[in-house]
Amino acid sequence: MIQYKSVTKIYGEDVTAVDQVSLDVNEGEIVVLLGPSGCGKTTLLRMVNGLESVTDGDILFNGESIKSLNEIELRRKIGYVIQSNGLFPNMNIEQNVTVVPTLLGWSKEDKKKRFEELMELVGLDAEDYRKRYPHELSGGQQQRIGVIRALAADPPAMLMDEPFGALDPIIRERVQDEFLAIQRELNKTILFVSHDIDEAIKMGDKIALMKDGQLMQFDTPSQILQNPANDFVAQFVGKDRMVKSLTIHRIEQLMERYELLDSSIEKGQIATVSKSSNLRDVLSYILESKQQAVHVVNENDEVIGQVDFALVNQYMIDLAEKDEPVVNP
Amino acid sequence: MGNSESTFWRVIDYFQNNIDWILELTVEHVVLVGSAIIVAILIGVPLGIYLTTNEQLASTVLNIAGVIMTIPSIALFGIMVPIFAVINQGIGFVPAFVALILYSQLPIIRNTYTAIHNVNPQIRDAAYGVGMNTWQRLFKVEIPNTIPVIMAGIRTAVVLNIGIGVIAAFIGAGGLGILISQGITRGYHEMIISGAIAISILGITADLFLRFLQRLLTPKGIS
Amino acid sequence: MGKNVITWTVRVIVYLGLLAFFIWVFSNEYLNHLVENFEEFLVLLRQHIQLVALSSFLAIAVAVPSAIIVTRPKFQRFEGVVSTVVNFGYTIPNMAILALMMGIMGIGFQTAVVALFIYSILPIFRNTLAGIQSVNSNLIDSAKGMGFKPYQILFKVELPNAAYSIIAGIRTAVVINIGATALAYLIGGGGLGNWIFVGINVFDNSILISGALPITLLAITVDLFLRLLERKVVPRGARPSTR
């Protein structure tokens, strides 16, 4: 849906912010642009809706070059969320949320209905918040409003520039979970800028890791963690990358390749985990219970087998050997 | 435009012929404004500091100073002349002096109060932490850190007072306003324009000087 | 407790002072001139208000749009120069401007309007500029990203969020203007300054007070009125206390 075709951005005479980046964002996917500050990730994002110009190369939106599209109309088709939420202090919550529908000339009733739908989506009471102003809300609430404002005119795509960066860790996690739940329903195409590897792993279907304007690796979180394309990627994802990668694999996935161990010990004596648990939690339970393994239960709470440390280890080694990393030329 | 050109030269002439008198009036002006400002600082800065310990009084005092500020200067002079006439000081230096002190209070008190009030609580904590007493904290930490803001208030007051000092000439307080008041009575345009120029130069000079002083007094670490 | 006592003492002293002032005014019959010449008073008051209204209106009409223009990206390079000029202009006393204009244009109503207009431009321009510049650049970025057109950014984001500062500038300008207009008598502009200067010249306290008191009340009333207007016009979220 969004395609970068060897896009380059040069500021002034010779400052190259983005260097020949090509990548495709497919419909319904979240692609996280990840990298240290100054790596060009935000510039890359802002070129899609024309907030930054493209020096060389092209960006296609729905197969059409953004240069051929009307900038204003394009922006109204793409939701935009920024770190500091960008809520307008002079407008109340309802006016903020329905600002794009207002620009598009929706009727009063449609706007009201849409506002109520969106508020329900993030679990805020429409009547309660309608007439309040942004400064009267907490940071987490403001950010939720920022997100539903971007969704208001039901744009097919969204650009999110460190949308949860200003929130404290506990609130951030809650808002991330909420957003993922919403995304599972709405299936938007999303470009998401982050400098936080954990956030990228959690939010991204794919991660584009950048350094000095260049794309280092563009792949699924699991591939990036297990098969970093070069030293920079390995360093950026951290020494604990294998532990991190445990979080994106669930017992169900392991079960596709291996048989679970026999459950020879009675349920109750060792810890029990559901088969949708991730492998990091599994190891954590094993260590905590001071036993060799954990019971795995299915949706009906029936024990279907056991997982031990060796099995998890085997699975991870297997993954790393099997898949070749995808490197950007 | 030959006319305006010759006016220009006549003003230059007027300046040259009356330079001694103009300087004398300038000194009078500076003395009036300067003495009023010194008294105003002596009242306003300590008051502003005290107000940080008494919120309720602070809002009362700032409101009163705010209302005084909205009173047009010529009207305040007009009210003060009959009041001071009761003690035989109706026309001249005294009502002008008092009025200038009153007008200076809002910028000086407000800036001092807000500046001290807004000193970073962590800096204040640190001052306590290294064992300073209240006075040491005030003179070694709070005042040095707020010099730019307090000085900005004083500068506002000075510039304002130079302007009001002009009007004071109409109630016999002397100063550069004499050139304008006499010029108007006599219909003497060169005199009026010379007065206006001299006053503008004084205003700009005072502002620049105080900016310089402000930079000099501000400790290096504070931007 | 002690602090409350001080506060109340100050308040009581101020109120008593005011009371004493009015008792003094009435016992000396200083407002008699006003009562006896009420027709003339109304004429002077009307002149006064006309001068203030006309020059303020012109100043708003010039200052607000020019501040908007210099904050547009195309003209931003002029902004430094303009601000310096404006700040310098601020140090020039209003009496000097009145006098200069009189030297150039002679005496009369028009001279007064022009001089008052020039002096009122500065605070309005300065506050409008500061107000627009203080609008968070993230808001502009969001607005652009959501597809606002440039004029929509100006009218829906920048001006509403700068409204408090702009109106405060207008209020300052108008209040100063009311005082400056009292001086306009000197250059033939009329207004309530008439009685003040006549009062000073002939040492007549009654004429003096009859001019000075109404001007003072006018200034304070207009100030209060504009403060109320400020509260009505500025959206709740865009007031400084809420930022």
Coordinates of C-alpha atoms in Angstrom, one line a residue, chain C:
Chain C
M1 CA -3.4 34.1 61.2
G2 CA -0.7 36.8 61.2
K3 CA -0.5 36.9 57.5
N4 CA -4.3 37.3 57.2
V5 CA -4.2 40.2 59.5
I6 CA -1.6 42.0 57.4
T7 CA -3.6 41.3 54.2
W8 CA -6.8 42.7 55.7
T9 CA -5.0 45.7 57.2
V10 CA -3.6 46.6 53.7
R11 CA -7.1 46.1 52.2
V12 CA -8.8 48.2 54.8
I13 CA -6.2 51.0 54.5
V14 CA -6.7 51.1 50.7
Y15 CA -10.5 51.2 51.0
L16 CA -10.3 53.9 53.7
G17 CA -7.9 55.9 51.6
L18 CA -10.3 55.7 48.7
L19 CA -13.2 56.6 50.9
A20 CA -11.2 59.5 52.3
F21 CA -10.4 60.7 48.8
F22 CA -14.1 60.7 47.7
I23 CA -15.2 62.4 50.9
W24 CA -12.5 65.0 50.3
V25 CA -13.7 65.4 46.7
F26 CA -17.3 65.8 47.6
S27 CA -16.8 68.0 50.7
N28 CA -14.7 70.4 48.6
E29 CA -17.4 70.2 45.9
Y30 CA -14.7 69.4 43.3
L31 CA -17.1 67.7 41.0
N32 CA -19.3 70.8 40.8
H33 CA -17.6 71.8 37.6
L34 CA -18.7 68.5 36.0
V35 CA -22.3 68.9 37.3
E36 CA -22.6 72.5 36.2
N37 CA -21.1 71.9 32.8
F38 CA -22.6 68.5 32.1
E39 CA -23.4 69.2 28.5
E40 CA -19.8 70.2 27.8
F41 CA -18.7 67.1 29.7
L42 CA -20.7 64.9 27.4
V43 CA -19.2 66.6 24.3
L44 CA -15.7 66.1 25.7
L45 CA -16.4 62.5 26.7
R46 CA -17.8 61.8 23.2
Q47 CA -14.6 63.3 21.6
H48 CA -12.5 61.3 23.9
I49 CA -14.2 58.0 23.1
Q50 CA -14.2 58.8 19.4
L51 CA -10.5 59.4 19.4
V52 CA -9.8 56.2 21.3
A53 CA -12.1 54.1 19.3
L54 CA -11.0 55.4 15.9
S55 CA -7.2 55.2 16.6
S56 CA -7.5 51.8 18.3
F57 CA -9.6 50.4 15.5
L58 CA -7.1 51.5 12.9
A59 CA -4.2 50.2 15.0
I60 CA -5.9 46.7 15.3
A61 CA -6.6 46.7 11.6
V62 CA -3.0 47.3 10.9
A63 CA -1.1 45.6 13.7
V64 CA -2.9 42.2 13.7
P65 CA -2.6 41.5 9.9
S66 CA 1.0 42.7 9.8
A67 CA 2.0 40.4 12.7
I68 CA 0.2 37.6 10.9
I69 CA 2.2 38.4 7.7
V70 CA 5.6 38.4 9.3
T71 CA 5.0 35.1 10.9
R72 CA 4.2 33.4 7.5
P73 CA 7.1 31.2 6.3
K74 CA 7.7 33.4 3.3
F75 CA 8.3 36.6 5.3
Q76 CA 10.0 35.1 8.3
R77 CA 13.4 36.5 7.5
F78 CA 12.0 40.1 8.1
E79 CA 10.8 39.2 11.5
G80 CA 14.0 39.9 13.3
V81 CA 14.2 43.4 11.8
V82 CA 10.6 44.2 12.5
S83 CA 10.8 43.0 16.1
T84 CA 13.9 45.2 16.7
V85 CA 12.2 48.2 15.3
V86 CA 9.1 47.5 17.4
N87 CA 11.1 47.1 20.6
F88 CA 12.9 50.4 19.9
G89 CA 9.7 52.1 19.2
Y90 CA 8.5 51.0 22.6
T91 CA 11.1 53.0 24.4
I92 CA 9.9 56.2 22.7
P93 CA 7.4 58.0 25.0
N94 CA 3.9 58.7 23.7
M95 CA 4.2 62.4 24.4
A96 CA 7.2 62.4 22.0
I97 CA 5.2 60.8 19.3
L98 CA 2.3 63.2 19.8
A99 CA 4.8 66.1 19.7
L100 CA 6.6 64.8 16.6
M101 CA 3.3 64.3 14.7
M102 CA 2.3 67.8 15.7
G103 CA 5.6 69.2 14.4
I104 CA 4.9 67.4 11.1
M105 CA 1.1 67.6 10.7
G106 CA 0.2 70.7 12.7
I107 CA -2.6 70.7 15.3
G108 CA -6.0 69.1 14.9
F109 CA -8.2 66.0 15.3
Q110 CA -6.4 64.2 12.4
T111 CA -3.0 64.7 13.9
A112 CA -4.3 63.3 17.2
V113 CA -5.8 60.2 15.5
V114 CA -2.6 59.5 13.6
A115 CA -0.3 59.9 16.7
L116 CA -2.5 57.8 18.9
F117 CA -2.8 55.2 16.1
I118 CA 0.9 55.0 15.7
Y119 CA 1.5 54.5 19.4
S120 CA -1.2 51.9 19.7
I121 CA 0.2 49.7 17.0
L122 CA 3.2 48.6 19.0
P123 CA 1.6 46.7 21.9
I124 CA -0.9 45.0 19.6
F125 CA 1.7 44.0 17.1
R126 CA 4.1 42.8 19.7
N127 CA 1.5 40.7 21.5
T128 CA 0.1 39.2 18.3
L129 CA 3.5 38.3 17.2
A130 CA 4.4 36.7 20.6
G131 CA 1.1 34.9 20.7
I132 CA 1.4 33.3 17.2
Q133 CA 5.1 32.4 17.9
S134 CA 4.2 30.7 21.1
V135 CA 1.8 28.3 19.4
N136 CA 3.5 24.9 19.8
S137 CA 5.1 23.9 16.5
N138 CA 3.8 20.3 17.1
L139 CA 0.3 21.7 16.7
I140 CA 1.1 23.2 13.3
D141 CA 2.8 19.9 12.3
S142 CA -0.3 17.9 13.4
A143 CA -2.6 20.2 11.5
K144 CA -0.5 20.0 8.4
G145 CA -0.3 16.2 8.7
M146 CA -4.1 16.0 8.9
G147 CA -4.6 18.0 5.8
F148 CA -5.3 21.5 7.0
K149 CA -4.9 24.2 4.3
P150 CA -2.6 27.1 5.3
Y151 CA -5.6 29.4 6.0
Q152 CA -7.2 26.7 8.1
I153 CA -4.1 26.4 10.2
L154 CA -4.1 30.2 10.7
F155 CA -7.8 30.5 11.6
K156 CA -8.4 27.2 13.4
V157 CA -5.1 26.7 15.2
E158 CA -2.8 29.7 15.3
L159 CA -5.3 32.6 16.0
P160 CA -7.5 30.8 18.5
N161 CA -4.4 29.7 20.5
A162 CA -2.9 33.2 20.3
A163 CA -6.2 34.9 21.1
Y164 CA -5.4 35.5 24.7
S165 CA -2.2 37.2 23.9
I166 CA -3.7 39.3 21.1
I167 CA -6.6 40.5 23.3
A168 CA -4.2 41.3 26.1
G169 CA -2.3 43.4 23.7
I170 CA -5.4 45.2 22.5
R171 CA -6.4 45.8 26.1
T172 CA -3.0 47.3 27.0
A173 CA -3.1 49.4 23.9
V174 CA -6.6 50.7 24.5
V175 CA -5.9 51.5 28.2
I176 CA -2.7 53.4 27.3
N177 CA -4.6 55.1 24.5
I178 CA -7.2 56.4 26.9
G179 CA -4.5 58.1 28.8
A180 CA -2.6 59.3 25.7
T181 CA -5.9 60.8 24.4
A182 CA -5.9 63.0 27.5
L183 CA -2.8 64.5 26.1
A184 CA -4.4 64.9 22.7
Y185 CA -5.9 68.2 23.9
L186 CA -2.5 69.7 23.6
I187 CA -2.4 69.1 19.9
G188 CA -6.0 70.2 19.3
G189 CA -7.6 66.8 19.5
G190 CA -10.2 67.7 22.2
G191 CA -11.3 65.2 24.8
L192 CA -11.4 65.1 28.6
G193 CA -7.7 66.2 28.8
N194 CA -9.1 69.7 28.1
W195 CA -10.3 70.1 31.7
I196 CA -7.2 68.7 33.2
F197 CA -4.9 71.1 31.4
V198 CA -7.2 74.0 31.9
G199 CA -7.4 73.1 35.5
I200 CA -3.6 73.0 35.9
N201 CA -3.2 76.3 34.1
V202 CA -5.8 78.2 36.1
F203 CA -5.1 76.4 39.4
D204 CA -8.7 75.3 39.7
N205 CA -9.0 72.0 41.5
S206 CA -12.7 71.6 40.5
I207 CA -12.0 71.7 36.8
L208 CA -8.9 69.5 37.3
I209 CA -10.7 66.7 39.3
S210 CA -13.8 66.9 36.9
G211 CA -11.4 66.0 34.1
A212 CA -9.1 63.6 35.9
L213 CA -11.6 61.4 37.8
P214 CA -13.8 60.5 34.8
I215 CA -10.7 59.6 32.7
T216 CA -9.5 57.4 35.5
L217 CA -12.9 55.7 35.8
L218 CA -13.1 55.3 32.0
A219 CA -9.7 53.6 31.9
I220 CA -10.5 51.3 34.7
T221 CA -13.9 50.4 33.4
V222 CA -12.7 49.7 29.9
D223 CA -9.9 47.6 31.3
L224 CA -12.4 45.5 33.3
F225 CA -14.7 45.2 30.3
L226 CA -11.9 44.0 28.1
R227 CA -10.9 41.5 30.7
L228 CA -14.4 40.1 30.7
L229 CA -14.4 40.0 26.9
E230 CA -11.1 38.1 27.1
R231 CA -12.8 35.5 29.2
K232 CA -15.7 35.2 26.8
V233 CA -13.7 35.1 23.6
V234 CA -10.7 32.9 24.5
P235 CA -11.5 29.2 24.5
R236 CA -11.0 27.6 27.9
G237 CA -8.2 25.4 26.7
A238 CA -6.2 28.3 25.3
R239 CA -5.8 30.4 28.4
P240 CA -2.4 30.7 29.8
S241 CA -3.3 29.3 33.2
T242 CA -4.1 26.0 31.5
R243 CA -1.0 25.5 29.4

